[in-house]
Amino acid sequence: MSHLKISNKVIPYLIAIAIFALAAITYFYPVLKGQKLNQSDITQFRGSVKEIADFRAAKKTEPYWTGSSFSGMPAYQVSAYYPNDFVRSLDKLLRFLPRPADYTFLYFLSFFVLMMALKVNWRLAILGSLAFGFSTYLIIIFGAGHNAKAHAIAYMPLVLAGVLWVFQKRYLLGFLVTGVAMALEIYTNHPQMTYYLGFCLLILGIVEFIHAIKQKIVPTFIKQAVVIIAAILLGIGANASRLMAMKEYAEYSTRGKSELTINVDGSSKQATQGLDKAYITEYSYAKLETFNLFIPRFMGGGTVEKLGESSNFYQTIAAKAGKKAAKEYAEQVLTYWGDQNIVEAPAYIGAVVFFLFFLGFFLVKGRLKQWLVAATVFSILMSWGRNFEVLTNFFIDYFPLYNKFRAVSSIQVIAELCVPILAILGVKEFFSSTISSDEKIQALKKAVYVFAGLMIVGFLLAHSFSTFQGLRDEQYSQLPGLIDALIADRKSMLLMDVLRSLAFTVFSAVVLWMFLKNKLRQGFAIMILLVFVLVDLISVDKKYVNKNDFKAARKIEKPFVASKADQYILQDKSHFRVGNFSVNPMSDGSTSYFHQSIGGYHAAKMMRYQELFDFQIAKNNRQVINMLNTKYFIIPTESGEKQAQLNTEANGNAWFVKELIAVQNANQEMQMLDSLDTKNQAVFDNFKYGSRFKVSGIPKFQKDSTATIKLIKYDVTTLTYQSKTQKEQFAVFSEIYYKDGWNAYIDGTLTPHFRVNYVLRGMIVPAGEHKIEFKFEPKVIQQGKIISLTSYGLLFLIAVGWFFYEKKQLKE
């Protein structure tokens, strides 16, 4: 009998797992044919990591550095595997499906565990899990290639499940789940999403603390807080190498502090700590745009949408330019009329889900509702960014780390998580026998009136205060009447989607009313709601991520084909860099796929290198371009093809200079590059490095015309040079300076080297013949390795000890 009971308990979980796997695979069914999703960010990423992947495969070890992007940068945030990273194995076990079905399955599974922590019936838990996982925002981020973001979002419910178990006094289970879930969350390597999860946990903690004060159980709350914090710290500690490397690099990245107090035009500015406010809030939700959460095309949908033959846009073009032209232009129409530059799709949570959220608002009592409503409202207000400057600026200026992240609109992930939780809790209460039918009827009416009224108000506000004009409408001005036709279509889309959301609301309310009147059994009611949710969400999701976004695996895995220019350059087997000016160099991973590029593709490139580009490379300062050893340029021809151009003036891999010019700060160092003769001069920050040269005044070296220095081996993490001089010389190396990892050796002896020319390495080379080696030997990896292993050990030992302690207590 006991075995039968256990199997009966396990079966619902097995059914849920099977449904989740089937749902994920069915939506992304092209993966069954071996196809892969074409993701723009991942395509660029493959270019950025090509050198790292090749090194990893050949050496069976990690480089932690790449020379193929931005003239060289740490690989910590690009692609890196860390020692003692056992959580990686667990993550791979959970993500057994092909990508991106694996992340979608993880959405479902993680949310299901959260529902179990909230004591929700397994059928309702499946409904909630599918509602969460098919939320439009969680699907469309795959199209852009935001895999790390999806990965991090997927583990958020699991972390919440562990924390809630602790607050339910299930300490051992809560401690273990919180620790492991946090380790998985940190492993995903998307600090911004994890940071937003922190807000959600903080709001939950505040609600629980207020409750503890009211109930006079503060000691219990403190105990629970200690358990949660200990588990979170051990989860963080398990990722010590990753986090310590990230923290170290963050100081040098665009998320760190700039020493410059001048702008590109020479005007003054304050030294910054973190990202610029305009950059942080570039993607901000407009207040009205919030209605997108439950009216999908309230603001026209994504940046571009396909319009049919019945649209005013199509008809206007067809009347003046023919049906062929109309069909072509109607494939991608700028229907979005908000003020964000690019919108992949509306962040649609669902009309059905939001209706059930309001039902939960009127039925659910206590702390859970307070937490979920507060967190939802907070995330929406914060997503407004520059459209609610008082709140946004407060957090940018005073809240730790908030100024490290951009695209504030993505904080809506908190609402993406909290809305379906309260929705399912609302349905749970609606089906419970502890609430009277009258109370349920009243709650159902209020939910319909409030939610339907909110949609109608949104519709009226849009028509009263908006022009329905988009940012790029001027490009349609050449055809008279076309902009007016487009505006009419936008208004029509709004009306149709308001009616759509109202219909789903009414249908859902009717199902719940029929259950109350005993005309539907609970199981059927849940099934019908599940169908409504899936039809509502998937019909929107499919507009933005569908089978057309998949390609053959070989095209995805090898996304770039060498052009004639690339092939020409690849014949040169020496070590050099390429400046590809046929694209935006600072947003390009394709060049890194084939060459060592002076550009690259990464959101957190090195601050000093970005500044060098803005102040010098963007102005075509050939001396600076030459000092980066840019031997080839790729430029576009009039026909649009790429052409390779040899730069005979490149400085090479290393060279001797005869004069060092001392300056006192970063401003002067950057300005000196405007006219610096980089082949004969080098500039350095005397305030930082002057005392190390052991010379007085401005260091000068007698240039030895017979002196030579050349690179004899490049191995990503080891660069070997051979020098031959009759006198002491100062060498400049066309490699990026990064003090926390790169060590220089002369004939095997550790030798100081310095930053010169704002970003490069320089060092004094003694007379004679010498072997000079630069080795990337980051201490942070070894330090983190020990902390990670210790954290895993403590998490395991505490859990085991706790288990036996509780077992002993039960016996006693």
Short mmCIF file of C-alpha atoms in Angstrom, two decimals, residues 1 34 102 203 244 268 271 283 335 397-398 425 490 492 505 554 560 614 658 685 687 713 725 746 757 765 769 780 794:
data_model
loop_
_atom_site.label_atom_id
_atom_site.label_comp_id
_atom_site.label_asym_id
_atom_site.label_seq_id
_atom_site.Cartn_x
_atom_site.Cartn_y
_atom_site.Cartn_z
CA MET A 1 0.00 0.00 0.00
CA GLY A 34 17.57 19.08 -36.77
CA ASP A 102 15.18 23.42 -23.28
CA ILE A 203 9.66 43.13 -1.48
CA MET A 244 34.98 37.31 -8.82
CA SER A 268 33.55 69.11 -19.90
CA ALA A 271 33.70 61.45 -14.31
CA TYR A 283 14.48 51.50 -23.79
CA THR A 335 3.05 49.68 -37.23
CA ASP A 397 21.63 57.85 -8.26
CA TYR A 398 21.18 56.09 -4.93
CA LEU A 425 -3.82 31.57 -6.58
CA ARG A 490 -3.00 51.37 -36.15
CA SER A 492 -7.99 49.44 -36.29
CA THR A 505 -12.17 37.98 -20.49
CA ARG A 554 24.99 23.85 -40.37
CA PHE A 560 29.59 33.36 -41.65
CA ASP A 614 34.97 57.30 -29.83
CA LYS A 658 62.72 56.93 -28.44
CA ASP A 685 50.15 58.66 -17.10
CA PHE A 687 50.68 60.18 -11.94
CA LYS A 713 54.64 32.98 -31.23
CA THR A 725 69.36 45.67 -28.79
CA ILE A 746 62.14 38.65 -19.62
CA ASN A 757 48.99 55.14 -25.29
CA VAL A 765 63.83 46.16 -22.42
CA GLU A 769 69.25 39.40 -26.74
CA VAL A 780 41.03 35.38 -9.57
CA LEU A 794 29.06 23.53 3.11
#
